[in-house]
Amino acid sequence: MRGFLAVLWRDLRLALGGSGDVLTIVLFFVITGAITPFAVGPDQALLSRIAPGIVWIAAFLAMLLGLDRLFRPDQEDGTLALYRLADVPLAAVVAAKVIVHWLTAALPLIVASPLLAVLLAMDFPTFARTVVSLLLGTPALAAFGAIGAAVTVTTRRGGLLAPILIAPLCVPVLIFGVGAIAMGGGPDQAGAALLFLAALSLTALALSPFAAALAIDWGEE
Amino acid sequence: MSIETAPKISWWNRLAHPGQFVALTRPLVWPLAALTAVLFAAGLWFAFFNSPADYQMGDTVRIMYVHVPTAWLSQFVYATMAVSALGTLIWRHPMADVSMKSAAPLGAAFTAMALFTGSMWGRPTWGTFWEWDGRMTSTLVLLFIYLGIVALWRAFDDQLRAARVVAIFTLVGAVNIPIIKFSVDWWSTLHQPASVFTPEGPKMPGSILTPLFIMFFAFTFLFLVLQLVAMHTEVRRRRIATLERRMARGSAA
Amino acid sequence: MIGLGEHAEFIIAAYAGIAMGLALVIGWTLAAARSTRRRLAELDTRDRSDRA
């Protein structure tokens, strides 16, 4: 447990201090959302209808963008090799990194999402639902992302490959994420979607550290 | 009468040796290829000359004879890959690596063909080339997964390391595919009435089932033949890599 | 040959696509097999002459 916390603190300090990566990811998120009206036109009614989808896509892309710094810096300076030899199980290290990834690449997006809500003419109930669905869904994105980053960490072109590998696996997260917001006609499935989303996040969080740790361990030998 | 003194090698261990595997399975290739050709000829004959047009779908039912087998293969090949991945991870069976690697591009090809014939079928029946219907959507996602796996194989230089990493990803994908399928079904029924496409199932008459059945086996055997040949090629490719390394060392010394 | 009805072009396109796809897959598999076999034979003879 102490090792787990130590890794957590170290990565958190590294992510927040100096490099400015967090700000870049937030900016990417906001700009992606803000650029959509230029593509689909400034029609308020249309924008407010598709706003939840835009916010989810922007969050999804922003999180994929941040994937490469999950393991690569540690791989390059040899820290990852030390983690493999450490007393702390590698899966615990990966779990700590997933949590840090979520704290630095997902939570800031949720904090910044009111900005997009205003720009995309979301009403308040929709916005509240969007925040809840992002809170429940982004952990799954972080967990899947960890698998993608772990699988590609030893390859040279991994940075480009991980998003391609992960995107198809994230389809259910997007479906239930947006489904939990949709307030259109027909039977209200939002509650069910929210539960599916939570189940997906919990399962992914529980299993992905082991898969990612296995991939790192066997990819390095 | 002779007494066997040499330790008996089980068929499993014999298969594990790449050279032995090639020697054992090579005689299978030509008979299987011939069988595939015969099945294809018979299937095509039935498909075009000896099966009636469906009373509802008309002649477009003939597209089904190539669509259903490719759609089946798109899933069967992934199952092959997943079983091979287990072989790689649990038994470290060398031929499992090879099988996994040669199946990936074949699976991608068959999935692409299933999507193509599906859209050729969809245009006359549904009036559109692409419908975001549950099956087509999850097949598309499956194609993306195949392509990702092919790309992942190519990203590694060391094939032994690649095999283990790809095996993990293949299994992660295998766990995910049912979830994807479920979510896509949920999503497509939410957005449109589910009446576009009722499963044909057992109410098909025998005259349609015969060509379907034959084509189904033709495509499956074709996959087996291609898989065997591709596996032999991969074994040789690895041998080439070893030889090249050894020669590079030799010339450096 | 039978008539293919009103949607003949789609049926023909589907079968043509399958034929092309299968030809591509088979051709690619055979080409890879042939080129690796040739390269292996080449390396084997060189290897043998190196050792001799």
XYZ file of C-alpha atoms in Angstrom:
526
model
C 0.000 0.000 0.000
C 2.812 2.410 0.816
C 4.468 1.699 -2.482
C 1.164 2.272 -4.241
C 0.768 5.666 -2.548
C 4.368 6.580 -3.279
C 3.887 5.937 -6.986
C 0.621 7.840 -6.878
C 2.222 10.903 -5.311
C 5.274 10.802 -7.524
C 3.246 10.667 -10.726
C 0.813 13.283 -9.529
C 3.644 15.672 -8.701
C 5.296 15.005 -12.055
C 2.058 15.546 -13.966
C 1.103 18.738 -12.171
C 4.532 20.287 -11.846
C 6.098 22.137 -14.687
C 5.268 20.209 -17.821
C 1.922 21.894 -18.462
C 0.467 18.744 -19.982
C -2.745 19.085 -18.008
C -3.398 22.536 -19.401
C -2.716 21.308 -22.938
C -5.238 18.508 -22.599
C -7.893 20.848 -21.191
C -7.239 23.299 -24.013
C -7.547 20.519 -26.568
C -10.869 19.503 -25.026
C -12.283 23.029 -25.072
C -11.002 23.800 -28.566
C -12.387 20.570 -30.010
C -15.769 21.414 -28.556
C -15.611 25.039 -29.609
C -14.615 24.226 -33.163
C -17.653 22.024 -33.847
C -20.085 24.953 -34.354
C -17.856 26.126 -37.194
C -18.362 22.772 -38.876
C -22.083 22.271 -38.236
C -23.231 25.892 -38.202
C -24.208 28.191 -35.323
C -27.776 26.907 -35.099
C -28.575 26.976 -31.351
C -31.279 24.318 -31.491
C -29.100 21.871 -33.390
C -26.107 22.571 -31.170
C -27.975 22.013 -27.956
C -29.331 18.761 -29.356
C -25.915 17.340 -30.242
C -23.984 19.007 -27.398
C -23.733 15.872 -25.189
C -22.256 13.941 -28.094
C -19.759 16.699 -28.831
C -18.663 16.911 -25.201
C -18.182 13.132 -25.067
C -16.205 13.040 -28.312
C -14.026 15.923 -27.151
C -13.364 14.192 -23.815
C -12.666 10.893 -25.561
C -10.152 12.442 -27.959
C -8.492 14.485 -25.223
C -7.994 11.379 -23.108
C -6.544 9.461 -26.049
C -4.164 12.358 -26.597
C -2.813 12.009 -23.077
C -2.276 8.247 -23.311
C 1.291 8.348 -24.442
C 2.591 9.899 -21.228
C 1.095 7.103 -19.142
C 4.082 4.750 -19.414
C 6.430 6.094 -22.068
C 8.445 8.567 -19.950
C 9.000 5.836 -17.357
C 9.973 3.397 -20.067
C 12.471 5.826 -21.544
C 14.261 6.695 -18.313
C 14.224 3.120 -17.026
C 11.819 3.668 -14.124
C 9.486 1.065 -15.573
C 12.235 -1.553 -15.465
C 12.744 -0.728 -11.772
C 9.009 -1.018 -11.099
C 9.100 -4.522 -12.534
C 11.746 -5.495 -9.993
C 10.145 -3.683 -7.085
C 8.338 -5.333 -4.167
C 5.126 -3.591 -5.133
C 3.187 -5.693 -7.641
C 3.280 -4.174 -11.090
C -0.521 -4.225 -11.242
C -0.607 -1.889 -8.214
C 1.791 0.493 -9.953
C -0.411 0.430 -13.053
C -3.506 1.037 -10.921
C -1.822 4.066 -9.360
C -0.961 5.349 -12.813
C -4.520 4.858 -14.046
C -5.804 6.875 -11.106
C -3.292 9.641 -11.811
C -4.224 9.557 -15.480
C -7.857 10.011 -14.559
C -7.065 12.801 -12.088
C -4.930 14.715 -14.584
C -6.622 13.962 -17.903
C -10.298 13.419 -17.056
C -11.120 15.415 -13.951
C -9.793 18.708 -15.421
C -12.018 18.122 -18.463
C -15.068 17.738 -16.265
C -14.107 20.900 -14.416
C -13.794 22.710 -17.744
C -17.016 21.327 -19.165
C -19.244 24.255 -18.011
C -17.371 26.310 -20.576
C -18.458 23.971 -23.344
C -21.974 23.809 -21.925
C -22.284 27.561 -22.416
C -20.700 27.542 -25.848
C -22.923 24.695 -27.059
C -26.167 26.072 -25.599
C -26.804 23.198 -23.201
C -29.605 23.631 -20.713
C -28.906 22.968 -17.066
C -30.518 19.513 -16.615
C -28.640 18.198 -19.650
C -25.424 19.670 -18.347
C -25.914 18.063 -14.936
C -26.486 14.693 -16.586
C -23.431 15.182 -18.775
C -21.251 15.778 -15.737
C -22.600 12.654 -14.031
C -22.106 10.508 -17.117
C -18.579 11.868 -17.624
C -17.751 11.167 -13.984
C -18.956 7.583 -14.335
C -17.624 6.909 -17.826
C -14.155 8.440 -17.944
C -12.673 5.899 -15.493
C -13.433 3.203 -18.071
C -11.706 5.279 -20.751
C -8.668 5.658 -18.488
C -8.635 1.924 -17.767
C -8.881 0.895 -21.436
C -6.304 3.544 -22.259
C -3.884 1.962 -19.806
C -4.137 -1.323 -21.685
C -3.490 0.406 -25.002
C -0.531 2.338 -23.599
C 0.919 -0.777 -21.946
C 0.624 -2.873 -25.081
C 2.429 -0.304 -27.206
C 4.961 1.031 -24.705
C 7.923 -0.932 -26.065
C 7.232 -0.120 -29.706
C 8.663 2.916 -31.370
C 5.444 4.110 -32.994
C 3.321 3.357 -29.966
C 2.083 6.905 -29.566
C 0.095 6.664 -32.758
C -0.978 3.076 -32.321
C -2.548 3.136 -28.866
C -5.553 5.345 -29.803
C -6.284 3.146 -32.830
C -6.248 0.026 -30.691
C -8.348 1.504 -27.934
C -11.001 3.380 -29.885
C -13.042 0.284 -30.895
C -12.965 -0.998 -27.332
C -14.368 2.310 -26.107
C -17.504 2.092 -28.248
C -19.675 0.818 -25.350
C -18.443 3.634 -23.106
C -19.449 6.225 -25.678
C -22.804 4.560 -26.312
C -23.795 4.344 -22.673
C -22.154 7.679 -21.865
C -24.257 9.553 -24.379
C -27.233 7.263 -23.767
C -27.238 8.322 -20.131
C -27.692 11.927 -21.207
C -30.159 11.608 -24.058
C -33.476 13.131 -23.017
C -35.328 12.693 -26.277
C -38.665 11.005 -26.769
C -39.402 7.366 -26.208
C -38.911 5.374 -23.038
C -36.359 6.861 -20.695
C -33.358 4.559 -20.798
C -30.978 7.001 -19.173
C -31.054 5.290 -15.787
C -30.235 1.911 -17.283
C -27.464 3.448 -19.375
C -25.985 5.070 -16.285
C -25.939 1.729 -14.482
C -24.289 0.022 -17.454
C -21.737 2.806 -17.569
C -20.918 2.390 -13.890
C -20.653 -1.376 -14.271
C -18.357 -0.945 -17.248
C -16.112 1.467 -15.366
C -15.878 -0.743 -12.291
C -15.106 -3.886 -14.302
C -12.583 -2.121 -16.493
C -10.877 -0.532 -13.488
C -10.713 -3.847 -11.683
C -9.311 -5.883 -14.587
C -7.243 -3.518 -16.691
C -4.321 -3.070 -14.229
C -3.678 -6.804 -14.390
C -3.876 -6.965 -18.177
C -1.692 -3.881 -18.551
C 0.842 -5.154 -16.006
C 1.026 -8.483 -17.827
C 1.579 -6.699 -21.131
C 4.365 -4.557 -19.681
C 6.004 -7.495 -17.978
C 5.970 -9.769 -21.010
C 6.653 -7.086 -23.536
C 9.898 -6.149 -21.824
C 11.653 -9.498 -21.524
C 9.646 -57.365 -33.383
C 11.315 -54.250 -32.241
C 11.340 -52.574 -28.911
C 10.980 -48.852 -28.944
C 13.749 -47.336 -26.948
C 13.472 -43.735 -27.985
C 11.165 -41.718 -25.745
C 7.833 -41.360 -27.384
C 7.036 -37.828 -28.418
C 3.410 -36.939 -28.038
C 1.627 -35.371 -30.965
C 1.284 -32.202 -28.926
C 5.029 -31.807 -28.509
C 5.596 -32.699 -32.101
C 3.239 -29.926 -33.159
C 5.181 -27.545 -30.942
C 8.284 -27.929 -33.062
C 7.908 -25.584 -36.033
C 9.736 -27.825 -38.491
C 7.737 -30.855 -37.394
C 4.543 -28.868 -37.665
C 5.277 -27.944 -41.254
C 6.253 -31.511 -42.109
C 3.105 -32.901 -40.502
C 0.591 -30.485 -41.947
C 2.102 -29.960 -45.387
C 0.469 -33.055 -46.922
C -2.876 -31.669 -45.811
C -2.665 -28.500 -47.882
C -3.318 -29.867 -51.368
C -6.204 -32.213 -50.501
C -7.838 -29.445 -48.495
C -7.347 -26.988 -51.344
C -8.909 -29.447 -53.785
C -11.840 -30.010 -51.455
C -12.297 -26.246 -51.149
C -12.326 -25.843 -54.928
C -14.915 -28.599 -55.324
C -17.084 -27.090 -52.610
C -16.884 -23.666 -54.219
C -17.807 -25.055 -57.617
C -20.770 -26.960 -56.190
C -21.830 -24.016 -54.058
C -21.757 -21.590 -56.972
C -23.666 -23.995 -59.164
C -26.373 -24.364 -56.544
C -26.351 -20.636 -55.827
C -27.016 -19.610 -59.393
C -28.606 -22.507 -61.217
C -30.270 -24.709 -58.708
C -31.917 -22.482 -56.164
C -35.089 -20.468 -56.535
C -35.438 -16.781 -55.891
C -36.851 -16.083 -52.462
C -40.521 -15.160 -52.554
C -39.831 -12.114 -50.421
C -36.293 -11.007 -51.204
C -36.255 -12.098 -54.808
C -32.909 -12.868 -56.366
C -31.021 -10.798 -53.806
C -31.194 -13.870 -51.606
C -28.245 -15.120 -53.666
C -26.033 -12.525 -52.004
C -26.666 -14.369 -48.760
C -24.673 -17.358 -50.012
C -21.501 -15.297 -49.795
C -22.563 -12.922 -47.055
C -23.441 -15.394 -44.314
C -20.243 -17.485 -44.660
C -17.985 -14.419 -44.544
C -19.901 -13.033 -41.580
C -19.492 -16.377 -39.830
C -15.773 -16.410 -40.625
C -15.337 -12.897 -39.258
C -16.244 -14.330 -35.854
C -14.747 -17.783 -36.278
C -11.330 -16.326 -37.145
C -11.414 -14.173 -34.032
C -12.252 -17.252 -31.985
C -9.272 -18.995 -33.584
C -7.085 -16.065 -32.627
C -8.391 -16.018 -29.071
C -7.786 -19.749 -28.607
C -4.299 -19.332 -30.059
C -3.731 -16.429 -27.682
C -4.564 -18.734 -24.779
C -2.098 -21.237 -26.240
C 0.560 -18.541 -26.303
C -0.073 -17.290 -22.792
C -0.727 -20.539 -20.949
C 1.336 -23.168 -22.757
C 3.760 -20.878 -24.576
C 3.085 -23.053 -27.599
C 5.253 -21.697 -30.428
C 2.749 -22.601 -33.115
C 0.051 -20.668 -31.298
C 2.041 -17.473 -31.921
C 2.277 -18.333 -35.576
C -1.396 -19.197 -35.839
C -2.382 -15.939 -34.149
C -0.227 -13.906 -36.484
C -1.373 -15.466 -39.735
C -5.061 -15.417 -38.768
C -5.239 -11.645 -38.157
C -5.023 -10.365 -41.759
C -7.255 -13.207 -42.964
C -9.878 -12.266 -40.392
C -9.697 -8.634 -41.430
C -10.173 -9.610 -45.074
C -13.199 -11.806 -44.383
C -14.747 -9.148 -42.152
C -14.312 -6.550 -44.873
C -15.948 -8.917 -47.364
C -18.855 -9.507 -44.987
C -19.384 -5.758 -44.704
C -19.168 -5.287 -48.461
C -21.669 -8.013 -49.301
C -23.852 -6.793 -46.443
C -24.077 -3.349 -47.968
C -24.699 -4.827 -51.428
C -27.574 -6.707 -49.874
C -28.764 -3.727 -47.888
C -29.187 -1.405 -50.875
C -31.961 -3.377 -52.607
C -33.564 -4.687 -49.407
C -33.382 -1.701 -47.074
C -32.789 0.992 -49.675
C -29.446 2.051 -48.245
C -25.854 0.882 -48.474
C -25.256 1.397 -44.815
C -27.655 1.041 -41.958
C -26.488 1.569 -38.379
C -28.069 -1.712 -37.499
C -26.726 -3.766 -34.617
C -25.025 -6.464 -36.634
C -23.427 -4.254 -39.241
C -22.172 -1.839 -36.614
C -20.587 -4.501 -34.446
C -19.014 -6.088 -37.525
C -17.499 -2.714 -38.379
C -16.083 -2.399 -34.869
C -14.723 -5.941 -35.213
C -12.969 -4.905 -38.431
C -11.311 -2.022 -36.573
C -10.127 -4.423 -33.881
C -8.645 -6.754 -36.508
C -6.854 -3.873 -38.187
C -5.521 -2.685 -34.827
C -4.148 -6.160 -34.134
C -2.471 -6.301 -37.550
C -0.944 -2.883 -36.887
C 0.220 -4.033 -33.456
C 1.993 -7.053 -34.962
C 3.800 -4.832 -37.396
C 4.930 -2.395 -34.697
C 7.232 -4.966 -33.081
C 10.585 -6.145 -34.363
C 10.945 -9.037 -31.953
C 8.191 -11.474 -32.863
C 8.359 -13.485 -29.646
C 7.714 -10.410 -27.541
C 5.063 -9.269 -29.986
C 3.238 -12.591 -29.683
C 2.739 -12.302 -25.938
C 1.665 -8.663 -26.070
C -0.712 -9.254 -28.984
C -2.113 -12.300 -27.175
C -3.035 -10.130 -24.211
C -4.668 -7.574 -26.441
C -6.522 -10.260 -28.401
C -7.989 -11.634 -25.193
C -8.929 -8.163 -23.969
C -10.704 -7.762 -27.305
C -12.393 -11.155 -26.918
C -13.752 -10.134 -23.528
C -14.914 -6.853 -24.997
C -16.624 -8.102 -28.140
C -19.764 -9.385 -26.358
C -19.985 -6.083 -24.460
C -19.633 -4.142 -27.699
C -22.266 -6.303 -29.336
C -24.675 -5.828 -26.461
C -24.134 -2.064 -26.292
C -24.528 -1.653 -30.036
C -27.764 -3.661 -30.016
C -29.068 -1.557 -27.148
C -28.094 1.597 -28.999
C -29.574 0.673 -32.363
C -32.909 -0.390 -30.924
C -33.030 2.869 -29.001
C -32.591 4.935 -32.122
C -34.785 3.109 -34.586
C -37.563 0.559 -34.666
C -36.151 -2.938 -34.723
C -38.185 -4.009 -37.720
C -35.604 -3.508 -40.461
C -34.174 -6.926 -40.228
C -35.857 -9.972 -38.791
C -33.624 -12.989 -38.394
C -34.412 -15.469 -41.141
C -33.499 -18.514 -39.115
C -35.132 -21.888 -39.575
C -38.047 -20.737 -41.695
C -35.777 -20.806 -44.736
C -36.736 -23.494 -47.228
C -34.313 -26.300 -47.972
C -33.618 -25.096 -51.469
C -31.938 -22.056 -49.989
C -30.255 -23.959 -47.188
C -28.376 -26.326 -49.537
C -26.229 -23.708 -51.298
C -25.842 -21.827 -48.029
C -24.554 -24.933 -46.315
C -22.124 -25.774 -49.110
C -20.796 -22.230 -49.337
C -20.432 -22.151 -45.580
C -18.090 -25.149 -45.694
C -16.326 -23.857 -48.800
C -15.411 -20.615 -47.065
C -14.439 -22.358 -43.837
C -12.142 -24.778 -45.644
C -10.707 -21.919 -47.651
C -9.806 -20.238 -44.386
C -8.200 -23.435 -43.099
C -6.082 -23.801 -46.244
C -4.992 -20.179 -46.226
C -4.277 -20.346 -42.519
C -2.056 -23.417 -42.957
C -0.159 -21.901 -45.872
C 0.265 -18.602 -44.029
C 1.498 -20.466 -40.945
C 4.080 -22.349 -43.016
C 5.186 -19.028 -44.493
C 5.498 -17.517 -41.044
C 7.605 -20.455 -39.822
C 9.931 -19.960 -42.789
C 10.032 -16.235 -42.188
C 11.236 -16.837 -38.645
C 13.853 -19.264 -39.853
C 15.022 -16.606 -42.326
C 15.296 -14.079 -39.511
C 17.437 -16.511 -37.464
C 19.670 -17.296 -40.413
C 20.107 -13.643 -41.233
C 21.039 -12.862 -37.671
C 23.536 -15.679 -37.594
C 25.095 -14.558 -40.855
C 25.311 -10.970 -39.694
C 27.161 -12.214 -36.627
C 29.382 -14.415 -38.756
C 30.397 -11.643 -41.101
C 30.981 -9.274 -38.199
C 33.360 -11.697 -36.489
C -27.547 -18.739 -66.815
C -30.619 -17.556 -65.076
C -31.903 -14.038 -65.024
C -31.042 -12.296 -61.795
C -34.132 -10.171 -61.519
C -34.360 -6.464 -60.944
C -31.380 -6.194 -58.588
C -28.887 -8.014 -60.794
C -26.243 -5.304 -60.493
C -26.040 -5.674 -56.715
C -25.774 -9.453 -56.891
C -23.073 -9.229 -59.524
C -21.266 -6.539 -57.544
C -21.373 -8.649 -54.386
C -19.990 -11.723 -56.120
C -17.412 -9.656 -58.008
C -16.315 -8.082 -54.730
C -16.008 -11.489 -53.089
C -14.082 -12.825 -56.092
C -11.725 -9.863 -55.957
C -11.309 -10.123 -52.196
C -10.620 -13.857 -52.334
C -8.219 -13.422 -55.248
C -6.397 -10.756 -53.275
C -6.142 -12.857 -50.120
C -5.124 -16.013 -51.972
C -2.668 -14.178 -54.202
C -1.122 -12.379 -51.283
C -0.768 -15.591 -49.264
C 0.823 -17.428 -52.191
C 3.144 -14.539 -53.059
C 4.341 -14.328 -49.459
C 4.834 -18.101 -49.381
C 6.833 -18.080 -52.600
C 9.063 -15.148 -51.702
C 9.914 -16.522 -48.246
C 10.609 -19.965 -49.703
C 12.963 -18.501 -52.279
C 14.751 -16.370 -49.701
C 15.114 -19.351 -47.376
C 16.598 -21.505 -50.146
C 19.010 -18.725 -50.981
C 20.093 -18.345 -47.367
C 20.398 -22.099 -46.882
C 22.788 -22.530 -49.792
C 24.850 -19.572 -48.645
C 24.859 -20.894 -45.103
C 26.060 -24.280 -46.276
C 28.800 -22.818 -48.457
C 29.888 -20.586 -45.577
C 30.338 -23.526 -43.314
C 32.049 -25.701 -45.886
